[in-house]
CSV table of C-alpha atoms in Angstrom, one decimal:
chain,number,residue,atom,x,y,z
A,1498,SER,CA,13.3,-27.9,119.9
A,1499,GLU,CA,17.0,-27.1,120.0
A,1500,PHE,CA,16.2,-23.5,119.2
A,1501,GLY,CA,13.7,-23.3,122.1
A,1502,LYS,CA,16.3,-24.7,124.5
A,1503,HIS,CA,18.9,-22.1,123.5
A,1504,GLY,CA,16.3,-19.4,123.7
A,1505,ASN,CA,15.3,-20.3,127.3
A,1506,LEU,CA,19.0,-20.6,128.2
A,1507,LEU,CA,19.6,-17.1,126.9
A,1508,TYR,CA,16.6,-15.7,128.9
A,1509,ILE,CA,17.9,-17.3,132.1
A,1510,LYS,CA,21.4,-15.9,131.6
A,1511,THR,CA,20.0,-12.4,131.0
A,1512,TYR,CA,17.8,-12.7,134.1
A,1513,HIS,CA,20.8,-13.9,136.1
A,1514,GLN,CA,23.0,-11.0,135.0
A,1515,ARG,CA,20.3,-8.6,136.0
A,1516,TYR,CA,20.3,-9.9,139.6
A,1517,MET,CA,24.1,-9.9,139.7
A,1518,ASP,CA,24.0,-6.2,138.7
A,1519,MET,CA,21.5,-5.5,141.5
A,1520,SER,CA,23.7,-7.2,144.1
A,1521,GLN,CA,26.8,-5.1,143.3
A,1522,PRO,CA,27.3,-2.0,145.4
A,1523,SER,CA,27.4,1.3,143.5
A,1524,SER,CA,30.7,3.2,143.4
A,1525,SER,CA,30.8,6.9,143.9
A,1526,PRO,CA,33.5,9.5,144.8
A,1527,SER,CA,34.2,9.8,148.5
A,1528,GLU,CA,31.9,12.5,150.0
A,1529,GLY,CA,34.4,13.1,152.8
A,1530,ARG,CA,37.2,13.8,150.4
A,1531,TRP,CA,35.2,16.3,148.5
A,1532,ARG,CA,34.4,18.1,151.8
A,1533,ASP,CA,38.1,18.2,152.6
A,1534,TRP,CA,38.9,19.6,149.2
A,1535,THR,CA,36.2,22.3,149.6
A,1536,ILE,CA,37.5,23.5,152.9
A,1537,ILE,CA,41.1,23.4,151.6
A,1538,GLY,CA,40.1,25.5,148.6
A,1539,LEU,CA,38.4,28.0,150.9
A,1540,ARG,CA,41.6,28.3,152.9
A,1541,ALA,CA,43.6,29.0,149.7
A,1542,LEU,CA,41.0,31.6,148.7
A,1543,PHE,CA,41.3,33.2,152.1
A,1544,ILE,CA,45.1,33.4,151.8
A,1545,ILE,CA,45.0,34.9,148.3
A,1546,GLY,CA,42.2,37.4,149.1
A,1547,THR,CA,43.6,38.6,152.4
A,1548,SER,CA,47.1,39.0,150.8
A,1549,LEU,CA,45.6,41.1,148.0
A,1550,LEU,CA,43.6,43.2,150.6
A,1551,ILE,CA,46.8,44.0,152.6
A,1552,ILE,CA,48.7,44.9,149.4
A,1553,ILE,CA,45.9,47.2,148.2
A,1554,GLU,CA,45.6,48.9,151.5
A,1555,ARG,CA,49.3,49.3,151.8
A,1556,THR,CA,49.7,50.8,148.3
A,1557,GLN,CA,46.8,53.3,149.1
A,1558,LEU,CA,48.3,54.4,152.4
A,1559,THR,CA,51.9,54.7,151.0
A,1560,PRO,CA,51.5,55.3,147.2
A,1561,GLU,CA,55.2,56.2,147.0
A,1562,VAL,CA,56.1,52.6,147.7
A,1563,PRO,CA,56.0,50.6,144.4
A,1564,PHE,CA,54.6,47.2,144.1
A,1565,PRO,CA,56.2,44.7,143.9
A,1566,SER,CA,59.1,45.7,146.2
A,1567,GLU,CA,60.9,44.6,149.3
A,1568,ALA,CA,58.3,46.5,151.4
A,1569,PHE,CA,55.9,43.6,150.7
A,1570,ASN,CA,58.2,40.8,151.8
A,1571,ASP,CA,56.2,40.2,154.9
A,1572,VAL,CA,53.1,39.7,152.7
A,1573,TYR,CA,55.0,37.2,150.5
A,1574,THR,CA,56.2,35.3,153.6
A,1575,ALA,CA,52.7,35.1,155.1
A,1576,SER,CA,51.3,33.9,151.8
A,1577,ALA,CA,54.0,31.3,151.4
A,1578,ILE,CA,53.4,29.9,154.9
A,1579,GLY,CA,49.7,29.8,154.3
A,1580,MET,CA,50.0,28.0,151.0
A,1581,GLY,CA,52.4,25.6,152.6
A,1582,LEU,CA,49.6,24.6,155.0
A,1583,VAL,CA,47.2,24.2,152.0
A,1584,VAL,CA,49.7,22.0,150.2
A,1585,LEU,CA,50.1,19.9,153.4
A,1586,PHE,CA,46.3,19.4,153.6
A,1587,VAL,CA,46.1,18.5,149.9
A,1588,VAL,CA,48.8,15.8,150.4
A,1589,MET,CA,47.0,14.5,153.5
A,1590,SER,CA,43.7,14.2,151.6
A,1591,PHE,CA,45.2,11.6,149.3
A,1592,ILE,CA,46.5,9.5,152.2
A,1593,ASN,CA,43.7,7.5,153.7
A,1594,ALA,CA,45.6,6.8,156.9
A,1595,VAL,CA,45.9,10.5,157.8
A,1596,ARG,CA,43.0,12.0,156.0
A,1597,PRO,CA,40.6,11.9,159.1
A,1598,PHE,CA,43.1,14.1,160.9
A,1599,ILE,CA,42.5,17.0,158.5
A,1600,THR,CA,39.4,18.1,160.5
A,1601,TYR,CA,41.4,18.4,163.7
A,1602,MET,CA,44.5,20.0,162.2
A,1603,LEU,CA,42.3,22.6,160.5
A,1604,ILE,CA,41.6,24.2,163.9
A,1605,PRO,CA,45.3,25.1,164.8
A,1606,ALA,CA,45.9,25.9,161.2
A,1607,ASP,CA,43.1,28.6,161.3
A,1608,PHE,CA,44.7,30.0,164.5
A,1609,VAL,CA,48.0,30.4,162.7
A,1610,LEU,CA,46.4,31.9,159.6
A,1611,ALA,CA,44.4,34.4,161.6
A,1612,GLY,CA,47.3,35.5,163.8
A,1613,LEU,CA,49.7,35.6,160.8
A,1614,PHE,CA,47.6,37.9,158.6
A,1615,VAL,CA,46.5,40.2,161.4
A,1616,LEU,CA,50.2,40.6,162.3
A,1617,THR,CA,51.2,41.2,158.6
A,1618,SER,CA,48.5,43.9,158.3
A,1619,ASN,CA,49.8,45.5,161.5
A,1620,ALA,CA,46.4,44.7,163.2
A,1621,ASP,CA,44.3,46.5,160.6
A,1622,PRO,CA,40.6,46.4,161.7
A,1623,LEU,CA,39.4,45.5,158.2
A,1624,VAL,CA,41.8,42.6,158.0
A,1625,PHE,CA,40.9,41.6,161.5
A,1626,VAL,CA,37.2,41.3,160.8
A,1627,ALA,CA,37.8,39.6,157.4
A,1628,SER,CA,40.1,37.0,159.0
A,1629,VAL,CA,37.9,36.3,162.0
A,1630,GLY,CA,34.6,36.3,160.1
A,1631,TYR,CA,35.8,34.2,157.1
A,1632,LEU,CA,37.7,31.6,159.1
A,1633,ALA,CA,35.0,31.3,161.7
A,1634,VAL,CA,32.1,30.9,159.3
A,1635,THR,CA,33.7,28.5,156.9
A,1636,GLY,CA,35.0,26.6,159.9
A,1637,PHE,CA,31.5,26.1,161.2
A,1638,LEU,CA,30.4,24.8,157.8
A,1639,ARG,CA,33.0,22.1,157.8
A,1640,LEU,CA,33.6,21.4,161.5
A,1641,GLY,CA,30.0,21.6,162.8
A,1642,ALA,CA,28.6,23.4,165.8
A,1643,ILE,CA,30.9,22.2,168.6
A,1644,LEU,CA,34.3,22.1,166.9
A,1645,GLY,CA,33.3,25.2,164.9
A,1646,GLY,CA,32.7,27.1,168.1
A,1647,ILE,CA,36.1,26.1,169.4
A,1648,ASN,CA,37.6,27.2,166.2
A,1649,THR,CA,35.9,30.6,166.4
A,1650,LEU,CA,37.0,31.2,169.9
A,1651,GLY,CA,40.6,30.3,168.9
A,1652,VAL,CA,40.6,32.5,165.9
A,1653,VAL,CA,39.3,35.5,167.9
A,1654,ALA,CA,41.9,34.8,170.6
A,1655,ALA,CA,44.7,34.7,168.0
A,1656,GLY,CA,43.6,38.0,166.5
A,1657,ILE,CA,43.4,39.7,169.9
A,1658,GLY,CA,46.7,38.2,171.0
A,1659,VAL,CA,48.4,39.8,168.0
A,1660,ILE,CA,46.8,43.2,168.8
A,1661,ILE,CA,48.1,43.0,172.4
A,1662,TYR,CA,51.5,41.8,171.1
A,1663,LEU,CA,51.8,44.8,168.7
A,1664,ALA,CA,50.8,47.2,171.4
A,1665,GLY,CA,53.6,45.8,173.6
A,1666,GLN,CA,56.1,46.1,170.8
A,1667,ASN,CA,55.2,49.7,170.3
A,1668,LYS,CA,55.2,50.4,174.0
A,1669,ARG,CA,51.6,51.8,174.1
A,1670,GLU,CA,48.4,50.9,175.8
A,1671,VAL,CA,46.1,48.5,174.0
A,1672,ASP,CA,43.2,50.4,172.4
A,1673,PHE,CA,40.3,48.1,171.3
A,1674,THR,CA,38.1,51.0,170.2
A,1675,PRO,CA,38.8,50.6,166.5
A,1676,TYR,CA,38.0,46.9,166.7
A,1677,LEU,CA,34.8,47.0,168.7
A,1678,LEU,CA,32.4,47.4,165.7
A,1679,PRO,CA,34.3,45.0,163.4
A,1680,MET,CA,34.5,42.4,166.2
A,1681,MET,CA,30.8,42.7,167.0
A,1682,LEU,CA,30.0,42.2,163.3
A,1683,ALA,CA,32.3,39.2,163.1
A,1684,MET,CA,31.0,37.6,166.3
A,1685,LEU,CA,27.3,38.3,165.3
A,1686,LEU,CA,27.9,36.6,161.9
A,1687,SER,CA,29.7,33.7,163.5
A,1688,ALA,CA,27.0,33.2,166.2
A,1689,GLY,CA,24.3,33.2,163.6
A,1690,VAL,CA,26.1,30.5,161.5
A,1691,GLY,CA,26.9,28.6,164.6
A,1692,ILE,CA,23.3,28.4,165.8
A,1693,TRP,CA,22.2,27.4,162.3
A,1694,MET,CA,24.8,24.6,162.2
A,1695,TYR,CA,23.6,23.5,165.6
A,1696,MET,CA,20.1,23.1,164.3
A,1697,GLN,CA,21.4,21.4,161.2
A,1698,ASP,CA,23.3,18.9,163.4
A,1699,GLY,CA,20.0,18.1,165.2
A,1700,LEU,CA,18.1,17.6,162.0
A,1701,GLY,CA,21.1,15.6,160.6
A,1702,SER,CA,20.8,13.1,163.5
A,1703,ASN,CA,17.2,12.3,162.5
A,1704,GLU,CA,18.3,12.0,158.9
A,1705,GLN,CA,21.1,9.6,159.8
A,1706,ARG,CA,18.7,7.4,161.7
A,1707,ASN,CA,16.5,7.3,158.6
A,1708,LEU,CA,19.5,6.6,156.4
A,1709,ARG,CA,20.6,3.7,158.6
A,1710,LYS,CA,17.1,2.2,158.4
A,1711,LEU,CA,17.1,2.5,154.6
A,1712,ALA,CA,20.6,1.0,154.5
A,1713,LYS,CA,19.4,-2.1,156.5
A,1714,GLU,CA,16.5,-2.5,154.1
A,1715,ARG,CA,18.9,-2.2,151.1
A,1716,ASP,CA,21.2,-4.8,152.7
A,1717,LEU,CA,18.2,-7.2,153.0
A,1718,GLN,CA,17.3,-6.6,149.3
A,1719,VAL,CA,20.9,-7.2,148.2
A,1720,LYS,CA,21.1,-10.4,150.3
A,1721,GLU,CA,17.9,-11.7,148.7
A,1722,ALA,CA,19.2,-10.7,145.2
A,1723,ARG,CA,22.4,-12.6,145.8
A,1724,GLU,CA,20.6,-15.7,146.9
A,1725,ARG,CA,18.4,-15.6,143.8
A,1726,ALA,CA,21.5,-15.0,141.7
A,1727,LYS,CA,23.2,-18.0,143.3
A,1728,SER,CA,20.2,-20.2,142.5
A,1729,LEU,CA,20.1,-18.9,138.9
A,1730,THR,CA,23.8,-19.5,138.5
A,1731,GLU,CA,23.4,-23.1,139.5
A,1732,LEU,CA,20.4,-23.5,137.1
A,1733,THR,CA,22.4,-21.8,134.3
A,1734,ASN,CA,25.4,-24.1,134.8
A,1735,ILE,CA,23.2,-27.2,134.6
A,1736,LEU,CA,21.5,-26.0,131.4
A,1737,ALA,CA,24.7,-24.9,129.9
A,1738,GLY,CA,26.3,-28.3,130.6
A,1739,THR,CA,23.5,-30.6,129.4
A,1740,LEU,CA,20.7,-28.6,127.7
A,1741,ASN,CA,18.5,-31.2,129.2
A,1742,PHE,CA,15.5,-29.7,131.0
A,1743,ARG,CA,14.4,-33.1,132.3
A,1744,LYS,CA,17.6,-33.3,134.4
A,1745,VAL,CA,16.7,-29.9,135.9
A,1746,LEU,CA,13.3,-31.1,136.9
A,1747,GLU,CA,14.8,-34.2,138.4
């Protein structure tokens, strides 16, 4: 009957649409961009937290100096430079052509941040360990074991370089005694995270192989679904044009 023909045609169209939906790739936010935004947010948190730490310590050591005042101009300058780097990374994260370079630019940026805030704090041991430990650990989490290790060495070198520079400015011998314990704690924490990330990288390699295998299987399934969808499209077009099932059988 005419009703049966239309009913069969509706079923075939529904079946065809289901296969077309299966063959379309799923859209999801870029995982790489979210990782970039996370590390950028962590750098902004470091700048704000370290600036507050320096301000609190300075107001406790010199309570006669009011806050805010010109005595804190160096802290404002360091914060402005740091946030300028953060804004630069945010802009880069929206430009696909330069976004891959964020990972590599993060390393020299961390050198600058470590040296800048250690200098602003006049090489305070607490700020030194906070800067080295925070930047090294979060760098490992984003950069991985190899680049994270390079980043850690550079951050430590930047902090030590500032200590030596300030000693030369004050015309006194370099005394690392106040920094030995903080430096050991920072390096111990960084080494632990670095080893953990190295193990994760090894496990990640196996996971990537499994994911590639699953991706190939998924591609084959999508290819088969598209072929079936193409056949159903041709069948639907014939039925829609003639409503004559005998022609289909011919």
